[in-house]
XYZ file of N, CA, C and O in Angstrom:
636
model
N 2.570 -20.488 7.056
C 2.028 -20.041 6.781
C 3.838 -18.947 7.717
O 4.006 -19.806 8.878
N 4.327 -18.154 6.877
C 5.941 -17.777 7.333
C 5.978 -16.067 7.494
O 5.204 -15.733 7.220
N 5.697 -15.985 9.242
C 6.026 -14.804 8.882
C 7.201 -13.992 9.072
O 7.713 -14.304 8.676
N 6.622 -12.438 8.530
C 7.632 -10.986 8.587
C 8.112 -10.876 9.896
O 7.061 -10.403 10.588
N 9.174 -10.555 10.451
C 9.949 -10.560 11.819
C 10.226 -9.266 11.479
O 9.369 -8.347 12.248
N 9.899 -8.540 10.826
C 10.005 -6.669 10.288
C 9.216 -6.219 10.960
O 8.263 -5.212 11.767
N 8.085 -7.405 10.662
C 5.971 -6.846 10.082
C 6.088 -7.825 12.189
O 4.263 -6.648 12.372
N 6.473 -8.292 13.229
C 5.569 -8.816 13.761
C 5.375 -7.755 15.007
O 4.763 -7.667 15.148
N 6.450 -7.289 14.809
C 5.928 -6.325 15.795
C 4.660 -5.172 15.480
O 4.529 -4.500 16.761
N 4.805 -4.972 14.049
C 3.338 -3.684 14.731
C 2.440 -4.483 14.392
O 1.287 -3.696 13.880
N 2.447 -5.860 14.610
C 0.967 -6.313 14.383
C 0.787 -6.888 12.971
O -0.634 -7.294 12.682
N 1.279 -7.320 12.313
C 1.249 -7.543 11.075
C 2.048 -9.159 10.783
O 3.391 -8.778 11.174
N 1.390 -9.927 10.189
C 1.576 -11.037 9.427
C 2.124 -11.033 8.222
O 1.358 -10.897 7.948
N 2.803 -11.075 7.671
C 2.569 -10.653 6.357
C 2.691 -12.763 5.448
O 4.177 -13.790 5.961
N 1.234 -13.122 4.549
C 1.899 -14.811 4.492
C 2.965 -15.035 3.549
O 2.274 -13.927 2.150
N 3.312 -15.862 3.608
C 4.606 -15.488 1.955
C 3.785 -16.522 1.123
O 3.369 -17.467 1.569
N 4.076 -17.077 0.444
C 2.635 -17.287 -0.924
C 1.535 -17.310 -1.063
O 1.355 -17.623 -1.588
N 0.380 -16.404 -0.274
C -0.607 -16.936 -0.319
C -0.680 -13.989 -1.655
O 0.180 -14.017 -0.570
N -2.002 -13.907 -1.060
C -1.958 -12.276 -1.608
C -3.533 -12.572 -0.688
O -3.791 -11.563 -1.182
N -2.832 -12.200 0.389
C -3.391 -11.975 1.565
C -2.555 -11.611 2.808
O -1.571 -11.824 2.870
N -3.460 -11.008 3.851
C -2.387 -10.287 5.232
C -3.040 -10.448 6.384
O -3.913 -10.247 5.898
N -1.991 -11.263 7.721
C -2.963 -11.239 8.644
C -2.702 -9.310 9.309
O -2.023 -9.377 9.591
N -3.945 -8.956 9.840
C -3.952 -7.737 10.103
C -4.471 -7.894 11.300
O -5.881 -8.169 11.681
N -3.746 -7.276 12.626
C -4.280 -7.134 14.055
C -5.398 -5.126 13.471
O -4.729 -4.474 12.796
N -6.240 -5.679 13.766
C -7.736 -5.131 14.442
C -7.399 -3.698 15.626
O -6.556 -4.161 16.139
N -6.127 -2.241 14.764
C -6.000 -1.426 15.594
C -7.267 -1.192 16.524
O -6.830 -0.946 17.846
N -8.656 -1.173 16.188
C -8.965 -0.748 16.956
C -10.058 -2.065 18.618
O -9.233 -1.503 19.047
N -10.040 -2.995 18.179
C -9.935 -4.304 19.638
C -9.037 -5.352 18.934
O -9.650 -6.037 20.441
N -8.368 -5.654 18.439
C -6.686 -6.313 18.345
C -6.814 -7.441 17.112
O -6.542 -8.526 17.911
N -8.771 -7.836 17.053
C -9.069 -9.339 16.473
C -8.450 -9.583 15.044
O -8.350 -8.340 14.400
N -7.292 -10.459 15.044
C -6.955 -10.692 13.988
C -7.814 -10.805 12.713
O -8.710 -11.748 12.194
N -7.226 -10.468 11.649
C -8.220 -10.743 9.476
C -7.709 -10.471 9.478
O -6.606 -9.931 9.205
N -7.553 -11.757 8.694
C -6.901 -11.505 6.495
C -7.503 -10.333 6.155
O -9.476 -10.562 5.512
N -6.171 -9.963 4.856
C -7.049 -8.916 4.089
C -6.631 -8.913 3.138
O -4.916 -9.534 2.409
N -7.131 -8.952 2.550
C -6.950 -9.823 0.659
C -6.381 -8.655 -0.036
O -6.295 -7.566 0.110
N -4.790 -9.173 -1.178
C -4.669 -8.906 -1.855
C -4.955 -7.636 -2.989
O -5.495 -6.449 -3.030
N -6.673 -8.640 -3.392
C -7.618 -7.532 -4.496
C -8.619 -8.211 -3.921
O -9.574 -9.062 -2.828
N -9.820 -6.687 -3.944
C -10.659 -7.152 -3.464
C -11.739 -5.546 -3.661
O -11.272 -4.915 -4.508
N -13.168 -6.156 -3.988
C -13.769 -4.645 -4.444
C -14.499 -3.698 -4.107
O -14.868 -2.535 -3.636
N -14.288 -4.413 -2.212
C -14.607 -2.745 -1.437
C -13.736 -2.999 0.108
O -12.825 -2.308 -0.938
N -13.337 -2.766 0.943
C -12.819 -2.043 2.237
C -12.236 -3.774 3.090
O -13.176 -3.084 3.359
N -11.526 -3.833 2.986
C -11.495 -4.732 4.087
C -11.848 -4.014 5.377
O -11.473 -3.074 6.105
N -12.753 -5.265 6.334
C -12.970 -4.081 7.306
C -12.412 -5.611 8.774
O -13.023 -6.845 8.173
N -13.098 -4.970 9.922
C -12.874 -6.420 10.914
C -13.761 -6.784 10.576
O -15.229 -6.514 10.978
N -13.668 -7.916 10.776
C -14.025 -9.161 11.170
C -15.751 -8.801 12.674
O -16.592 -9.527 12.385
N -14.860 -8.779 13.292
C -15.686 -8.227 14.644
C -16.051 -6.286 15.093
O -17.498 -6.072 16.231
N -15.561 -6.000 15.309
C -16.324 -4.526 15.096
C -16.450 -3.036 14.342
O -16.581 -1.679 14.191
N -16.822 -4.109 12.930
C -16.009 -3.223 11.987
C -15.514 -1.926 11.670
O -15.884 -1.423 10.841
N -14.590 -1.975 11.698
C -13.935 -0.782 11.514
C -13.236 -1.043 11.193
O -12.776 -1.849 10.293
N -12.434 0.224 9.947
C -11.675 0.487 8.781
C -10.161 -0.250 9.332
O -9.672 -0.258 10.454
N -9.678 -1.351 7.989
C -8.384 -2.462 8.832
C -7.901 -1.153 7.196
O -8.091 -0.803 6.118
N -6.215 -0.938 8.565
C -4.984 -0.669 7.141
C -4.800 -1.498 6.209
O -5.238 -2.699 6.276
N -4.473 -1.544 4.688
C -4.783 -2.262 3.781
C -3.868 -1.733 2.217
O -3.343 -0.925 2.018
N -2.262 -2.709 3.062
C -1.392 -2.527 1.966
C -1.516 -4.655 1.681
O -1.188 -5.138 1.618
N -1.099 -3.747 0.020
C -1.219 -5.525 -0.323
C 0.689 -4.733 -1.466
O 0.626 -4.212 -1.184
N 0.881 -6.229 -1.475
C 2.414 -6.481 -2.739
C 1.414 -7.002 -3.818
O 0.417 -8.663 -4.001
N 1.945 -6.358 -4.808
C 1.504 -6.973 -6.511
C 2.362 -7.405 -7.790
O 3.729 -6.471 -6.665
N 2.586 -7.257 -8.122
C 3.367 -8.259 -9.153
C 3.134 -8.083 -10.493
O 1.702 -7.344 -10.573
N 4.081 -8.347 -11.847
C 3.408 -6.999 -13.015
C 1.644 -7.764 -13.704
O 1.518 -7.250 -14.439
N 2.050 -9.782 -13.302
C 0.522 -9.856 -13.259
C -0.907 -9.891 -12.304
O -2.173 -9.854 -12.622
N -0.730 -9.859 -11.332
C -1.380 -8.924 -10.052
C -1.746 -7.680 -10.168
O -3.053 -7.377 -9.396
N -1.098 -6.694 -10.970
C -1.036 -4.910 -10.340
C -3.157 -5.242 -10.730
O -3.594 -3.923 -9.036
N -3.007 -5.428 -11.663
C -4.893 -5.160 -12.132
C -5.618 -5.246 -11.430
O -6.261 -4.580 -11.123
N -5.729 -6.173 -10.768
C -6.552 -6.200 -9.919
C -6.506 -6.217 -8.263
O -7.305 -5.738 -7.432
N -4.879 -5.671 -7.732
C -4.661 -4.893 -7.577
C -5.134 -2.854 -6.340
O -5.393 -3.197 -6.044
N -4.567 -2.257 -7.833
C -5.913 -0.994 -8.038
C -7.244 -0.869 -8.313
O -7.522 -0.196 -8.345
N -7.421 -2.479 -8.580
C -9.796 -2.445 -8.439
C -10.010 -2.062 -7.348
O -10.003 -3.326 -6.781
N -10.231 -0.849 -6.545
C -10.861 -0.732 -6.358
C -11.309 0.703 -5.731
O -10.938 2.096 -6.555
N -12.479 1.166 -5.298
C -12.590 2.694 -4.714
C -12.133 3.122 -4.050
O -12.477 4.974 -4.111
N -11.242 2.944 -3.222
C -9.773 3.498 -2.599
C -9.289 4.387 -3.008
O -8.778 3.514 -4.180
N -8.370 5.505 -2.487
C -7.283 5.925 -3.578
C -5.992 4.943 -3.491
O -6.359 4.003 -2.351
N -5.107 4.584 -4.539
C -4.460 3.387 -4.075
C -3.098 4.129 -3.785
O -2.960 5.264 -5.193
N -2.306 4.330 -3.301
C -0.618 5.101 -3.448
C 0.085 3.241 -4.351
O 0.303 2.687 -2.671
N 0.818 3.786 -5.313
C 1.497 2.339 -5.348
C 2.100 2.946 -5.191
O 2.882 4.759 -5.834
N 3.277 1.763 -4.788
C 4.782 2.506 -4.130
C 5.647 1.553 -4.856
O 5.411 0.055 -5.027
N 6.573 2.153 -6.255
C 7.206 1.506 -6.713
C 8.962 1.755 -5.573
O 9.564 2.889 -6.122
N 9.385 0.128 -6.180
C 10.402 0.106 -4.489
C 11.526 -1.279 -5.291
O 11.340 -1.512 -6.378
N 12.586 -1.255 -4.164
C 13.444 -2.061 -4.764
C 13.788 -2.701 -3.211
O 14.380 -1.580 -2.915
N 14.760 -3.517 -3.316
C 14.848 -4.044 -1.106
C 16.427 -3.236 -1.433
O 16.710 -2.976 0.118
N 16.987 -2.939 -2.426
C 18.047 -1.940 -2.658
C 18.308 -0.954 -2.059
O 19.620 -0.824 -1.813
N 16.894 -0.722 -1.927
C 17.142 1.082 -2.165
C 16.627 0.998 -0.760
O 16.054 1.266 -0.194
N 17.712 2.433 -0.379
C 18.197 2.913 1.474
C 16.683 4.118 0.983
O 16.327 3.215 2.378
N 16.630 5.026 0.759
C 15.658 5.885 0.015
C 13.456 4.782 1.172
O 12.856 5.433 0.841
N 13.924 3.747 -0.464
C 12.030 3.489 -0.703
C 12.230 2.841 0.576
O 10.934 2.288 1.400
N 13.450 1.761 1.480
C 12.779 1.363 2.870
C 12.961 2.288 4.135
O 12.227 1.889 5.256
N 13.007 3.800 3.738
C 12.880 4.696 4.342
C 11.760 4.642 4.661
O 11.019 5.237 5.755
N 11.156 5.382 3.220
C 10.073 5.524 2.563
C 7.747 4.278 3.872
O 7.090 4.737 3.885
N 8.776 3.197 3.928
C 8.097 1.925 3.988
C 7.418 1.703 5.246
O 5.891 2.255 5.092
N 8.291 2.467 5.881
C 7.162 1.753 7.037
C 6.175 3.459 7.548
O 4.935 3.359 8.547
N 6.849 4.335 6.540
C 5.865 5.121 6.844
C 4.284 5.563 6.059
O 3.081 5.215 6.402
N 4.818 4.774 5.517
C 3.366 4.671 4.093
C 2.701 3.557 4.875
O 1.091 3.562 4.844
N 3.541 2.268 6.362
C 2.148 1.487 6.934
C 1.360 2.556 7.384
O -0.267 2.485 7.700
N 1.945 3.540 8.121
C 0.883 3.636 9.366
C -0.096 5.099 8.011
O -1.048 5.369 9.108
N 0.758 5.926 7.032
C -0.886 6.144 6.552
C -1.791 5.573 5.994
O -2.594 5.799 5.982
N -0.990 4.025 5.374
C -2.917 2.466 5.747
C -3.196 3.375 7.276
O -4.069 2.898 6.293
N -2.847 3.212 7.769
C -3.133 3.155 9.023
C -4.766 4.396 9.606
O -5.435 4.141 9.561
N -3.728 5.396 9.028
C -4.259 6.200 9.794
C -5.814 6.884 8.975
O -6.399 7.039 8.893
N -5.319 6.186 6.671
C -6.361 6.825 6.534
C -7.335 5.231 5.924
O -7.929 5.278 4.675
N -7.180 3.693 6.823
C -7.919 2.970 7.246
C -9.609 2.715 5.703
O -10.321 3.856 6.729
N -9.566 2.714 4.668
C -11.226 2.778 4.431
C -11.270 3.770 3.596
O -11.780 4.418 3.023
N -9.716 4.557 2.949
C -9.603 5.135 2.368
C -8.664 5.617 1.008
O -8.431 5.187 0.498
N -7.712 4.905 2.090
C -6.438 4.539 1.349
C -5.859 3.174 0.707
O -6.104 2.333 2.199
N -5.533 2.505 -0.436
C -4.674 1.244 -0.899
C -3.341 1.686 -1.298
O -3.090 2.535 -1.517
N -2.244 0.620 0.144
C -1.263 1.246 -0.741
C -1.006 -1.038 -1.160
O -0.956 -1.763 -0.690
N 0.020 -0.078 -2.409
C 0.119 -1.821 -3.051
C 1.259 -1.388 -3.641
O 2.071 -0.336 -4.079
N 1.967 -2.481 -3.328
C 3.819 -2.182 -3.292
C 4.478 -2.811 -4.090
O 3.679 -4.072 -4.302
N 5.392 -2.613 -4.804
C 5.786 -3.409 -5.693
C 6.853 -2.936 -6.543
O 8.018 -2.538 -6.377
N 7.939 -4.577 -6.154
C 8.884 -4.513 -6.086
C 9.488 -3.910 -8.042
O 9.357 -4.971 -8.719
N 10.549 -3.031 -8.076
C 10.772 -2.505 -9.611
C 11.279 -3.742 -9.785
O 11.924 -4.142 -11.570
N 12.481 -4.696 -8.816
C 13.323 -5.650 -10.283
C 12.753 -6.209 -10.576
O 13.239 -7.117 -11.894
N 12.063 -7.422 -9.646
C 11.044 -8.524 -9.624
C 10.015 -7.776 -11.220
O 9.251 -8.893 -11.355
N 9.794 -7.564 -10.989
C 7.992 -6.504 -11.677
C 8.732 -5.548 -12.635
O 7.900 -4.223 -12.708
N 9.377 -5.710 -14.124
C 9.487 -4.395 -14.960
C 9.242 -4.120 -15.402
O 8.683 -2.802 -16.064
N 7.749 -4.623 -16.111
C 6.807 -3.707 -16.876
C 6.365 -3.336 -15.481
O 5.744 -2.028 -17.127
N 5.156 -3.460 -14.817
C 5.224 -2.152 -13.800
C 5.932 -0.845 -13.869
O 5.641 0.033 -13.877
N 7.108 -1.481 -13.675
C 8.251 0.354 -13.449
C 8.090 0.348 -14.448
O 7.854 2.159 -14.835
N 8.618 -0.152 -16.417
C 7.970 0.846 -17.209
C 6.723 1.660 -17.578
O 6.682 2.754 -18.192
N 5.650 0.600 -16.669
C 4.531 2.583 -17.881
C 4.256 2.668 -16.773
O 4.215 3.352 -16.642
N 4.731 3.023 -15.400
C 4.388 3.612 -14.353
C 5.677 4.662 -14.606
O 6.329 5.343 -13.267
N 6.890 4.776 -15.427
C 8.010 5.194 -15.632
C 8.495 6.171 -14.347
O 8.833 6.729 -13.714
N 9.415 4.756 -13.280
C 9.613 4.531 -12.344
C 11.296 4.887 -12.863
O 11.734 3.699 -12.348
N 12.108 5.534 -13.705
C 13.101 5.607 -13.807
C 14.401 6.185 -12.181
O 15.275 5.356 -12.427
N 13.043 6.590 -11.594
C 13.762 6.461 -10.061
C 12.925 6.889 -8.558
O 11.859 6.145 -9.526
N 13.980 5.402 -8.135
C 13.275 4.990 -6.885
C 13.037 6.095 -5.730
O 14.821 5.967 -4.946
N 12.058 5.832 -4.719
C 11.079 4.696 -4.419
C 9.962 5.833 -6.499
O 10.206 7.340 -5.698
N 9.139 6.245 -6.099
C 8.125 6.856 -7.450
C 7.066 6.175 -5.923
O 6.419 5.028 -5.687
N 5.937 6.563 -6.176
C 4.616 6.689 -5.255
C 3.762 7.318 -6.325
O 3.766 8.587 -7.107
N 3.141 6.398 -7.165
C 1.707 6.627 -7.797
C 0.126 6.961 -7.607
O 0.019 6.360 -6.136
N -0.417 8.063 -7.208
C -1.527 7.836 -6.566
C -2.796 7.908 -7.817
O -2.438 8.279 -8.898
N -3.578 6.647 -7.352
C -4.102 6.097 -8.505
C -5.965 6.272 -7.834
O -5.963 5.803 -7.088
N -7.177 6.559 -9.121
C -8.470 6.600 -8.184
C -8.749 6.475 -10.325
O -8.322 6.433 -11.124
N -9.357 5.268 -9.664
C -10.336 4.867 -10.971
C -10.027 4.307 -11.827
O -9.720 4.280 -13.381
N -8.390 3.314 -11.680
C -7.313 2.896 -12.482
C -6.635 4.085 -13.224
O -5.935 3.749 -14.303
N -6.391 5.407 -12.913
C -5.907 6.706 -13.221
C -4.804 7.124 -12.824
O -5.894 8.130 -11.872
N -4.041 7.894 -13.198
C -2.746 8.289 -12.169
C -3.963 9.871 -12.385
O -3.364 10.587 -12.478
N -3.441 9.854 -10.424
C -4.072 11.400 -10.172
C -3.019 12.615 -10.216
O -2.128 13.889 -9.955
N -1.597 12.142 -9.508
C -0.487 12.658 -8.780
C 0.556 11.659 -8.985
O 0.264 10.422 -8.577
N 2.155 12.182 -9.265
C 2.895 11.170 -8.961
C 3.938 11.785 -7.586
O 4.290 13.292 -7.481
N 4.147 11.218 -6.822
C 5.404 11.729 -5.988
C 6.810 11.202 -5.923
O 7.144 9.363 -6.028
N 8.412 11.210 -6.174
C 9.401 11.317 -6.587
C 10.677 11.289 -5.785
O 10.332 12.649 -5.500
N 11.317 10.630 -5.317
C 11.916 10.305 -4.601
C 11.765 9.843 -2.188
O 9.520 10.582 -2.576
N 11.848 9.817 -2.418
C 11.577 9.531 -0.889
C 10.876 11.425 0.347
O 11.933 11.950 0.054
N 10.124 11.177 0.398
C 9.714 11.984 1.262
C 9.859 12.556 3.089
O 9.062 10.899 2.868
N 9.304 13.278 3.889
C 8.656 13.075 5.349
C 7.850 12.449 5.094
O 6.317 13.290 5.020
N 7.240 12.549 6.205
C 5.423 11.609 6.382
C 4.715 13.177 6.475
O 3.482 13.183 5.556
N 5.108 15.088 7.279
C 4.090 15.183 6.737
C 3.877 16.402 5.611
O 2.958 16.225 4.576
N 5.320 15.549 4.369
C 5.391 16.277 2.758
C 4.205 15.488 1.767
O 3.330 15.474 1.222
N 4.199 13.496 2.437
C 2.841 13.278 1.923
C 2.227 13.074 2.545
O 1.133 13.801 1.609
N 1.901 13.151 3.704
C 0.221 13.762 3.692
C -0.857 15.213 3.229
O -1.265 15.004 2.811
N 0.414 16.317 3.187
C -0.173 17.321 2.106
C -0.366 16.905 1.088
O -0.962 17.561 0.443
N 0.511 16.199 0.113
C 0.599 15.513 -1.013
C -0.788 14.710 -1.238
O -1.430 14.461 -2.524
N -0.933 13.361 0.032
C -1.755 12.727 -0.714
C -3.247 13.581 0.188
O -4.510 12.399 -0.968
N -3.518 14.420 1.081
C -5.194 14.850 1.609
C -5.364 15.370 0.093
O -6.963 14.498 -0.022
N -5.745 15.733 -0.414
C -6.180 16.778 -1.487
C -7.341 15.397 -2.754
O -8.010 15.925 -2.924
N -6.257 13.741 -2.128
C -7.021 12.941 -3.302
C -7.214 12.511 -3.008
O -8.275 11.114 -3.418
N -7.781 12.286 -1.353
C -8.418 11.612 -0.691
C -9.679 11.430 -0.216
O -10.505 12.298 -0.362
N -10.180 10.165 -0.988
C -12.374 10.176 -0.622
C -12.859 10.676 0.365
O -11.608 10.854 1.623
N -13.669 11.262 0.984
C -14.245 12.051 2.038
C -14.009 10.580 3.014
O -14.367 9.393 2.708
N -13.797 10.834 4.234
C -14.308 10.261 5.615
C -15.526 9.430 5.886
O -16.994 10.043 5.076
């Protein structure tokens, strides 16, 4: 496992080469493995609290990553894109705030052109809200957190 130093300070360790993240529970600090694809929602093994769910996907793994009862916020981004990098920590916070109700799935459009074409990501960042495999809303460009919350909340399942 190789740790992503940028995420280490926020309690996240990203496993390179695997489709899971190690997430420290916001309630009890227990470290939990959170898979990129699952049929349920991730919960802490110790206290059973909902965990933030952020996953990376590729053209080949996207269909599994978005197959969930939670609302999916698909982040179509690129590493060279300044606005994409600016919105990334906001999406991490939203995954924590709406744990159990929201899954953030990140797709690098440079490495995954089929997904970029399928979701018409001609400008990035493009955020696509998906419920039951269907697009319910789109946000083009970096937005401040309050604007994202206002557009996201109407589509979230009840708490």
